[in-house]
Coordinates of C-alpha atoms and ligand atoms in Angstrom, one line a residue:
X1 CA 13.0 -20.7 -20.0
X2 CA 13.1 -24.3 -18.5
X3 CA 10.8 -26.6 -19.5
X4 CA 9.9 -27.3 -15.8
X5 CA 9.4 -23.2 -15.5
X6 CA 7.3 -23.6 -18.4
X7 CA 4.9 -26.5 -16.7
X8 CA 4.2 -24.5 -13.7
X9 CA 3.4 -21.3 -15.2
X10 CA 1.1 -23.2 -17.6
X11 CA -0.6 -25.6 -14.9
X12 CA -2.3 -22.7 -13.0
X13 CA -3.6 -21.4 -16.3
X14 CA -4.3 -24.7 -17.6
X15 CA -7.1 -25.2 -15.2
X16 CA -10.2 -24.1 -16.7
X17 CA -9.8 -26.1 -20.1
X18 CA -8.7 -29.5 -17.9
X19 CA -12.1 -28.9 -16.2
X20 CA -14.4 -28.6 -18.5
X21 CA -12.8 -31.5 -20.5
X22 CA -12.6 -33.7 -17.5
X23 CA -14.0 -37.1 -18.1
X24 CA -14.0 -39.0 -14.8
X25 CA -15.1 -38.3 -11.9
X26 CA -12.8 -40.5 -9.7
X27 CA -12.4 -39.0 -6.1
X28 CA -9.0 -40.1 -6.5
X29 CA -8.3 -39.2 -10.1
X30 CA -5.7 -36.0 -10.8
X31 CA -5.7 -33.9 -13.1
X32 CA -2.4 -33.4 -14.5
X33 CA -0.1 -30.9 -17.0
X34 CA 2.6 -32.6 -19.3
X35 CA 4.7 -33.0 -22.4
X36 CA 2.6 -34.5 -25.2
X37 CA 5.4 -36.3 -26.5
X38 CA 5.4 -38.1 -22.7
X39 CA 2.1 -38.4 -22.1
X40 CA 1.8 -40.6 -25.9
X41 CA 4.6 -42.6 -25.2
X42 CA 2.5 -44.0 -22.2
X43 CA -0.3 -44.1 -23.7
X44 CA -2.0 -41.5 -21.5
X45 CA -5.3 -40.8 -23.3
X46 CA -5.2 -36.5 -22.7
X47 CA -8.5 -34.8 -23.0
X48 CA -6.6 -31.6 -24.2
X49 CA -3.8 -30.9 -26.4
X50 CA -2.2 -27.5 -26.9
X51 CA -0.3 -26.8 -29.8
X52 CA 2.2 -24.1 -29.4
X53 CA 3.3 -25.1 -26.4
X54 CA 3.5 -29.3 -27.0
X55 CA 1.5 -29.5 -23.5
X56 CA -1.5 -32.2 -23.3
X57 CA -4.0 -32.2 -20.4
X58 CA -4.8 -35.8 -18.8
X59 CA -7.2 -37.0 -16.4
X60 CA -5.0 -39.6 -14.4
X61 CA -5.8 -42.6 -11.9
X62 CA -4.0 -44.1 -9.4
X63 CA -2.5 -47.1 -11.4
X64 CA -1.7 -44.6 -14.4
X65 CA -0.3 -42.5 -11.9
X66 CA 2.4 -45.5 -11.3
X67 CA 2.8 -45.8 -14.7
X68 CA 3.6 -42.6 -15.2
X69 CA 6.5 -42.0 -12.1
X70 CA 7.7 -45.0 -13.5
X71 CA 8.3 -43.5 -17.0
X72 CA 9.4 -40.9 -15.6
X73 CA 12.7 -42.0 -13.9
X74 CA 13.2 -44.1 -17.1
X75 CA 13.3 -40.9 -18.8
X76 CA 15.6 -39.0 -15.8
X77 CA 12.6 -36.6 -15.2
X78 CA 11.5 -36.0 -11.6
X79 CA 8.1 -36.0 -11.8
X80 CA 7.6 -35.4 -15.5
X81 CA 4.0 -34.0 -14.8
X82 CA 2.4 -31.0 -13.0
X83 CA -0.4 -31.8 -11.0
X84 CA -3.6 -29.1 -11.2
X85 CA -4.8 -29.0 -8.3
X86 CA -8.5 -28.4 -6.5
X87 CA -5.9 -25.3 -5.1
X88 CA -4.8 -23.9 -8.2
X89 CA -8.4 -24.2 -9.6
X90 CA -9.5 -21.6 -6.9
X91 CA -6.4 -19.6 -7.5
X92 CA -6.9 -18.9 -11.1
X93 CA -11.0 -19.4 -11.3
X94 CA -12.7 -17.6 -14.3
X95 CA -9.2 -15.5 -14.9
X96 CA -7.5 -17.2 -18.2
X97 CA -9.0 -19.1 -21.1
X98 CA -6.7 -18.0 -23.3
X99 CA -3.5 -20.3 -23.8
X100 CA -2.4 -18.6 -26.8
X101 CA -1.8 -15.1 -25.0
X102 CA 0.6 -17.1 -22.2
X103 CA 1.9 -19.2 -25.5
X104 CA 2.7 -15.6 -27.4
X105 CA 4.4 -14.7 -23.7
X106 CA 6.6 -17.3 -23.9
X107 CA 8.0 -16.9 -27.3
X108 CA 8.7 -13.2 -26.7
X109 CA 10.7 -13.7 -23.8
X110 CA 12.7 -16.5 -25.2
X111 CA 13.1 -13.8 -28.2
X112 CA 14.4 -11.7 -25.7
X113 CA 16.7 -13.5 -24.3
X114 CA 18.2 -14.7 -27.3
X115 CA 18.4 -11.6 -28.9
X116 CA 21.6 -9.4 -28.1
X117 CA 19.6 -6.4 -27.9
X118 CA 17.9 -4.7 -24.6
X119 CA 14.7 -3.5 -24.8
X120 CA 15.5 -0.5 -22.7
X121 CA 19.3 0.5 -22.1
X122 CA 19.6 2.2 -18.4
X123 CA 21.7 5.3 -18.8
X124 CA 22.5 6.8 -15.4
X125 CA 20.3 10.5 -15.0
X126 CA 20.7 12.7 -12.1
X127 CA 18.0 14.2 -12.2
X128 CA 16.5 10.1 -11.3
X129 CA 19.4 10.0 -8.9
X130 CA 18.4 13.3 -7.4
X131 CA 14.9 11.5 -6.8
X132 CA 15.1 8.1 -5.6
X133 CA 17.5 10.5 -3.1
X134 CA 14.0 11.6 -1.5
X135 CA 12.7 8.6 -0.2
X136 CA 12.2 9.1 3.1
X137 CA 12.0 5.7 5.9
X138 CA 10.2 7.4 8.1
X139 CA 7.9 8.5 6.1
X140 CA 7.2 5.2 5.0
X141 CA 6.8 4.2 8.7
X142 CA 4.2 7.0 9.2
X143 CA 2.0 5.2 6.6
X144 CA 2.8 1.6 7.3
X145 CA 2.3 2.7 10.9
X146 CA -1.8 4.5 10.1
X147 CA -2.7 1.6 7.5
X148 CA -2.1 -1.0 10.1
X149 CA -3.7 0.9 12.8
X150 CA -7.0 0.1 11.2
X151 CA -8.9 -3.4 12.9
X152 CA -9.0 -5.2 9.1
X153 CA -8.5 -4.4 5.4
X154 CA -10.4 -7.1 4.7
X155 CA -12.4 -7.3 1.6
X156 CA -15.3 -9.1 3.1
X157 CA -15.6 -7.0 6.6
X158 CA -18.8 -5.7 7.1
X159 CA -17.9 -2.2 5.6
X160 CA -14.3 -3.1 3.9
X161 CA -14.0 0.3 1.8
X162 CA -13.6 2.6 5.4
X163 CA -9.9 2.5 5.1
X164 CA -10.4 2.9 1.1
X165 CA -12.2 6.4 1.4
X166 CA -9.5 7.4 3.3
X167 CA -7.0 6.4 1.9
X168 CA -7.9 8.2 -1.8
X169 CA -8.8 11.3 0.3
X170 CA -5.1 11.1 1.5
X171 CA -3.9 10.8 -2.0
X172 CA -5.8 13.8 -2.7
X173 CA -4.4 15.7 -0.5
X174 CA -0.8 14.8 -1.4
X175 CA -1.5 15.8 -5.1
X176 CA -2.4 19.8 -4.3
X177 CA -0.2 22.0 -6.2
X178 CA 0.9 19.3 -8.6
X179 CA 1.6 20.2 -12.2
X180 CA 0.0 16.8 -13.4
X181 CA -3.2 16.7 -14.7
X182 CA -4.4 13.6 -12.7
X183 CA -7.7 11.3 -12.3
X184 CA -8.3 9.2 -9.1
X185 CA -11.3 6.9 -8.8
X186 CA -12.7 4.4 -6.9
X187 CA -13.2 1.2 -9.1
X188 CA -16.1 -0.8 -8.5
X189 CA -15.9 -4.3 -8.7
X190 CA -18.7 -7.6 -9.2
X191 CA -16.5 -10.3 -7.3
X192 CA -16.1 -7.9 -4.0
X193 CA -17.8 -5.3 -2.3
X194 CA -14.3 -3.4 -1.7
X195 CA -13.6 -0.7 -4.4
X196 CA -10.0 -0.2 -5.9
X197 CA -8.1 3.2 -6.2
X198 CA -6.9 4.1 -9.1
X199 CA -4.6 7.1 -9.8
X200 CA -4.1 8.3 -13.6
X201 CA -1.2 10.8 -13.9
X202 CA -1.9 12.0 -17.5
X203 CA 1.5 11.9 -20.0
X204 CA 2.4 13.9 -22.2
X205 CA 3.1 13.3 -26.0
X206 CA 2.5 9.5 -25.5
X207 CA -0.5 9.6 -23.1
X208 CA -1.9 6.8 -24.1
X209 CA 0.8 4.1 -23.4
X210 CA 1.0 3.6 -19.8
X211 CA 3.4 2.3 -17.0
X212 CA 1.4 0.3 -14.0
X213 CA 2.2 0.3 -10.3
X214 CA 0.2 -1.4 -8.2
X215 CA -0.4 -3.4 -4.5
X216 CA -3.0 -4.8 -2.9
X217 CA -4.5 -2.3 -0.1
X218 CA -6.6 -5.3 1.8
X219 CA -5.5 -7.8 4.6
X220 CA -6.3 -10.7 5.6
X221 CA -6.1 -13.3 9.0
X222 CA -7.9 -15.7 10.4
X223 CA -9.4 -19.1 9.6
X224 CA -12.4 -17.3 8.4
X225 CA -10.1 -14.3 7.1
X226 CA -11.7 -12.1 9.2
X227 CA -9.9 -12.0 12.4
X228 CA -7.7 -9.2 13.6
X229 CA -5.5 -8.4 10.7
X230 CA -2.8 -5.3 10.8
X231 CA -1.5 -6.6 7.2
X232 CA 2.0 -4.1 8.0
X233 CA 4.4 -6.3 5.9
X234 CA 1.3 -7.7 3.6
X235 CA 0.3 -5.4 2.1
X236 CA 0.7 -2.0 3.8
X237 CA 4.4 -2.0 3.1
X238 CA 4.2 -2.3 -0.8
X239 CA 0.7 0.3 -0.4
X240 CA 3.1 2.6 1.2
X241 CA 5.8 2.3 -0.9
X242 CA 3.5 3.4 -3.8
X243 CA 2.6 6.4 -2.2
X244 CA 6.1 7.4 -0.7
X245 CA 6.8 7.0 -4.7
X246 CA 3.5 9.5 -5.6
X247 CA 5.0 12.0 -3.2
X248 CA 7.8 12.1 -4.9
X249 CA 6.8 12.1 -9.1
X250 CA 4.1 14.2 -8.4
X251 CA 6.5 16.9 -7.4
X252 CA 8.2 16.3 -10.8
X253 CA 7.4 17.2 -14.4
X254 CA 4.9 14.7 -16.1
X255 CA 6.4 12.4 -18.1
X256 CA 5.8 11.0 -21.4
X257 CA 3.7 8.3 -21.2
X258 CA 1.2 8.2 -18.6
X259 CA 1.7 6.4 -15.3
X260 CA -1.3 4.9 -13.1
X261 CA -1.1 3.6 -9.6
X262 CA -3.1 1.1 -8.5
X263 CA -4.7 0.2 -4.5
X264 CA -5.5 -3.2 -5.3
X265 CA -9.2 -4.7 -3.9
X266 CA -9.5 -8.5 -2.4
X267 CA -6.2 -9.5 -3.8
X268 CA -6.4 -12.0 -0.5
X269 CA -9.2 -13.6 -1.5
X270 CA -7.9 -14.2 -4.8
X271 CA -6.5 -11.5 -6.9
X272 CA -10.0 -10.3 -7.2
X273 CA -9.5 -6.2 -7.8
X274 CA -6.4 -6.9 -10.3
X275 CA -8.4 -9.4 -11.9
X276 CA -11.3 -7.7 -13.2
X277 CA -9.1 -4.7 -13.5
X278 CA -6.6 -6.4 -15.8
X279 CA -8.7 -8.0 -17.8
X280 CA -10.9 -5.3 -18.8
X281 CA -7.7 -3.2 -19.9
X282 CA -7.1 -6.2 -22.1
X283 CA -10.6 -6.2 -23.5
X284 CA -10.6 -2.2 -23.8
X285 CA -6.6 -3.0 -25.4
X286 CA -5.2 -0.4 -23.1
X287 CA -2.0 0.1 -24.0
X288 CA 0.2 -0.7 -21.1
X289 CA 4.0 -0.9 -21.3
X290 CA 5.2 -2.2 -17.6
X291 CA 3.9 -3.2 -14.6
X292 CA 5.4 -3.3 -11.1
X293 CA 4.2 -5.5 -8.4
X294 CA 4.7 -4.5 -4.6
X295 CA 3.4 -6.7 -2.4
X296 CA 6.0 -7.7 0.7
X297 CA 8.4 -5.2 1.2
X298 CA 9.6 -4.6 5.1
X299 CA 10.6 -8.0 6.2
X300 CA 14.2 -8.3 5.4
X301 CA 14.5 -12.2 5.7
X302 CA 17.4 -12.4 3.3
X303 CA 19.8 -9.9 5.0
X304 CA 19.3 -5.6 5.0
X305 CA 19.1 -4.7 1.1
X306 CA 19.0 -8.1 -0.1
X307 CA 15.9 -7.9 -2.3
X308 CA 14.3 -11.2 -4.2
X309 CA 13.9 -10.8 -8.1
X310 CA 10.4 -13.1 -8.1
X311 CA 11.1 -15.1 -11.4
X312 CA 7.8 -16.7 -12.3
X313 CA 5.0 -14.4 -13.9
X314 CA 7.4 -11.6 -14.6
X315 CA 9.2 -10.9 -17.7
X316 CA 12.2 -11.6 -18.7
X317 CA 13.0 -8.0 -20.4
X318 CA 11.5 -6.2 -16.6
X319 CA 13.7 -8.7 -14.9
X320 CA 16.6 -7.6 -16.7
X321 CA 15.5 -3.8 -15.7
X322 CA 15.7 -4.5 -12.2
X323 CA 19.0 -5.6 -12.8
X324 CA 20.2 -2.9 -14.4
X325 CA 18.8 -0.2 -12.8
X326 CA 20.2 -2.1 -9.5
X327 CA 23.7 -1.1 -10.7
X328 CA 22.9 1.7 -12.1
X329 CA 20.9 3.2 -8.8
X330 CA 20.0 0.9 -6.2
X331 CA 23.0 -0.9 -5.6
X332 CA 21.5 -3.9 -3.4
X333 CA 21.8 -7.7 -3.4
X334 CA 19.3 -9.1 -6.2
X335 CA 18.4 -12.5 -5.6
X336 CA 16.7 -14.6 -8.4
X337 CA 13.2 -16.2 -6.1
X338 CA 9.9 -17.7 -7.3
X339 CA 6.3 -18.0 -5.4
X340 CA 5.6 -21.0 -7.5
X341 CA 1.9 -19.8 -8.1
X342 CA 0.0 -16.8 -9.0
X343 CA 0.6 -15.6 -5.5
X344 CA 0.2 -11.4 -6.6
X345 CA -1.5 -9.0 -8.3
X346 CA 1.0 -9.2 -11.3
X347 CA -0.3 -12.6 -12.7
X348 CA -3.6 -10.9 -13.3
X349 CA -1.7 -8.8 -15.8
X350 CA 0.8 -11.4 -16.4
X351 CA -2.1 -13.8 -17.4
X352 CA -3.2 -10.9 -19.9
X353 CA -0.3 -10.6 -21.7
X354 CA 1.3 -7.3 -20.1
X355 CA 4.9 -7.5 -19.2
X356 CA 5.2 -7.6 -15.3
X357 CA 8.3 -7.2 -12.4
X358 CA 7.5 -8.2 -8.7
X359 CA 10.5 -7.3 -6.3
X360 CA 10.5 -9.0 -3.1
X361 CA 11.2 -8.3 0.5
X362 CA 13.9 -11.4 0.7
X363 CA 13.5 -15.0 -0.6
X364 CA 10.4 -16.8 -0.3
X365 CA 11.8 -19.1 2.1
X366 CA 12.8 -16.0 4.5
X367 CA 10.0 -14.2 3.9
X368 CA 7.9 -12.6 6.9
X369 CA 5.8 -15.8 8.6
X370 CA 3.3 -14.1 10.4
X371 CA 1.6 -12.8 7.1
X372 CA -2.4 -13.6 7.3
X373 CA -2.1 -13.5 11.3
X374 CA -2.9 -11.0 13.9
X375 CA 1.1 -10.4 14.4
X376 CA 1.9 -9.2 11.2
X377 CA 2.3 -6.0 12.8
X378 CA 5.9 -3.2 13.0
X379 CA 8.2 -4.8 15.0
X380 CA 12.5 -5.2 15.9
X381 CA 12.6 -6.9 11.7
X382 CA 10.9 -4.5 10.6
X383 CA 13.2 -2.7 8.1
X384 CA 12.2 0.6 6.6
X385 CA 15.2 1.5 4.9
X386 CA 15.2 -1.9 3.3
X387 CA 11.4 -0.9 2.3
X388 CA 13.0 2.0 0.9
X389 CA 14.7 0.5 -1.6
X390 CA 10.9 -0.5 -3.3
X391 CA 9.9 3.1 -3.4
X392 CA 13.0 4.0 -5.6
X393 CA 12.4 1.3 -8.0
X394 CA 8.8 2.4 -8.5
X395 CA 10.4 6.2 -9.0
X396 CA 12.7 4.9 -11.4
X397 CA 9.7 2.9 -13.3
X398 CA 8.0 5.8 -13.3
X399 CA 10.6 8.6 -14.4
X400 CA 12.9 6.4 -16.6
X401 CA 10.7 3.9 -18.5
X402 CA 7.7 6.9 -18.2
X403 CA 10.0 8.6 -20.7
X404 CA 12.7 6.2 -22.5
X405 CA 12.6 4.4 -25.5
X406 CA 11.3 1.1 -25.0
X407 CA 12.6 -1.2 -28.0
Ligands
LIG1 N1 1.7 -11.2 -0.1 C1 1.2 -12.4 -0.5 C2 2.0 -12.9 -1.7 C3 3.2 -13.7 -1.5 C4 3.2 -14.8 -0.7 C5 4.4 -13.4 -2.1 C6 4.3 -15.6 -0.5 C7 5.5 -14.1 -2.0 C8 5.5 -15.2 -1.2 C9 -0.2 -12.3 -1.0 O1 -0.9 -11.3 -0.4 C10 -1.0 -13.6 -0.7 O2 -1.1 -13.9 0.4 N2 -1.4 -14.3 -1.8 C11 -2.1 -15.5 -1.6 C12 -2.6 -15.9 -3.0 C13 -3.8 -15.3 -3.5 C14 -4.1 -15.7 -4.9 C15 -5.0 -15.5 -2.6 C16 -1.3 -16.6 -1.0 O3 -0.1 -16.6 -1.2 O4 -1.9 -17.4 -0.4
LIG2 ZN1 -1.2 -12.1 1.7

């Protein structure tokens, strides 16, 4: 992993400890993420120093600011620091305090990658083939097409769990007749009045190891965030791919370990549903195995089946899934992309210490613009088939790592 990689991931989770160390209280004073090493040569007093990762935390003014763009090109850095913003702050608020987990992260990926062993080798099945074969466009159209039918999904409406209720009775429905044994609940949370769903689909001899798949179910638009807000690309694409997927495994035999869906609550406002949800499993050390993030999945910006790979957050083994299953099954256009912030429900678990993949609906620079507005609605981009694509993945998640040997 680059070392600039490294200073983004660790500024958003830095935030907490820079805070409560912060010693001045200059309007125009940063707070700001870099090499030790850097930071000592300038004589940079830094109010934090972390160990395992050779990262300080530094309080800066104006005139050190100088001081330091100027040591900076001496050294052929760009910036040679990562600022923490007021931004990020909010982002990440009352989420991580512990360096160390994102510190142990870090050392098992660059394990991984410098290790000549897989974690899990993709061997192609037919029966997964036969499968991802059932994902059905339209389908996903019909559900894209009712989620965004409703006024708002927003977390802070006046009632924001109508869509919710029906939504899990939906999911109800489409498990009758199911040979799972299966759990769905509505997850209360204490940073939003909007519930989660969560679906359990028990496993079999290694129940208690589980793969995660998850979106956020809530929209957004508006100043004020309450406006009109259809949310079809964000989120009711990736919500629809989930359950496109459910149709699907739930027709199948369990598998060995135990899968669990997630409808994400207020991720708009903040990750707020994933948050609390992630970090409880990590209190309760839950024993989960994978992740998958959907969140974007209908706006082709990159070209038809040309799907991002979202690089920071994720894990460098999961990454290396999506490749491989990608020629194995999928056989798109993967293209490596970053959000460049906690910007989905994966860096709740990410930030926990749970390996994590996001696959994106193009690169972030292509990516749908009229998220967060009224006209995030279907329309002549909207690509179905290229949302397709995300429901297979999360069958093969489900099916393949549900029952292979994970190294
Ligand atoms: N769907 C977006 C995530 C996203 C945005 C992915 C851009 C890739 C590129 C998500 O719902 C969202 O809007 N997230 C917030 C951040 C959150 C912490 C409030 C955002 O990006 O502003
Ligand atoms: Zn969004």
């Amino acid at each position: 992993m680059s070392k600039n990689i490294l200073l983004i991931l660790l500024s958003a989770l830095f935030v907490q400890s820079a805070y409560s160390h912060e010693p001045i209280a200059d309007y125009r004073s940063k707070t700001i993420l870099a090499d030790q090493s850097f930071l000592d040569a300038l004589k940079i007093p830094m109010t934090y120093r972390h160990e395992k990762t050779g990262l300080g935390v530094a309080t800066i003014t104006p005139i050190m600011e100088a001081k330091i763009s100027a040591g900076a090109h001496l050294l052929h850095k760009c910036a040679g620091y990562e600022t923490i913003s007021d931004d990020s702050l909010k982002r990440s608020d009352g989420v991580v305090k512990d360096l160390d987990t994102l510190a142990a992260i870090i050392a098992s990926d660059a394990f991984y990658l410098q290790s000549p062993m897989k974690k899990v080798v993709v061997t192609p099945k037919a029966e997964i083939q036969t499968a991802i074969d059932e994902v059905s466009a339209q389908n996903l159209k019909e559900w894209v097409t009712w989620l965004s039918s409703f006024e708002s999904r927003y977390n802070r409406a006046k009632d924001p769990n109508v869509h919710v209720v029906q939504m899990q009775q939906r999911i109800e429905g489409l498990l009758q007749g199911t040979k799972w044994t299966y759990k769905i609940d509505l997850i209360d949370h204490t940073s939003t009045k909007q519930k989660s769903i969560r679906l359990r689909l028990e496993g079999t001899d290694l129940k208690d190891e589980v793969i995660v798949m998850g979106g956020h179910l809530d929209s957004i638009s508006g100043m004020f965030g309450s406006g009109k807000a259809p949310g079809a690309d964000d989120n009711a694409s990736g919500s629809s791919n989930l359950i496109e997927a459910l149709r699907i495994i739930s027709q199948r035999a369990p598998t060995r370990r135990s899968i669990e869906f997630f409808w994400y609550a207020g991720e708009e406002s903040g990750l707020l549903g994933s948050a609390e949800i992630a970090k409880k499993y990590k209190a309760d050390a839950r024993n989960v195995r994978a992740v998958l993030q959907l969140d974007m999945t209908l706006h082709p910006g990159s070209g038809h089946l040309v799907i991002g790979n979202v690089q920071d957050y994720t894990t460098a083994w999961l990454k290396d899934y999506l490749v491989d299953i990608n020629s194995t099954y999928l056989k798109v256009t993967l293209i490596p992309d970053e959000c460049g912030y906690a910007c989905s429900d994966h860096a709740s678990w990410y930030k926990n210490g749970y390996p994590t993949l996001m696959p994106f609906e193009a690169n972030t620079e292509t990516m749908n613009s009229n998220i967060h507005t009224p006209k995030d609605v279907i329309n002549q981009m909207s690509d179905f088939e290229h949302s397709a694509v995300f429901s297979k993945i999360a069958v093969i998640f489900a099916l393949d790592l549900g029952n292979t040997e994970i190294h």
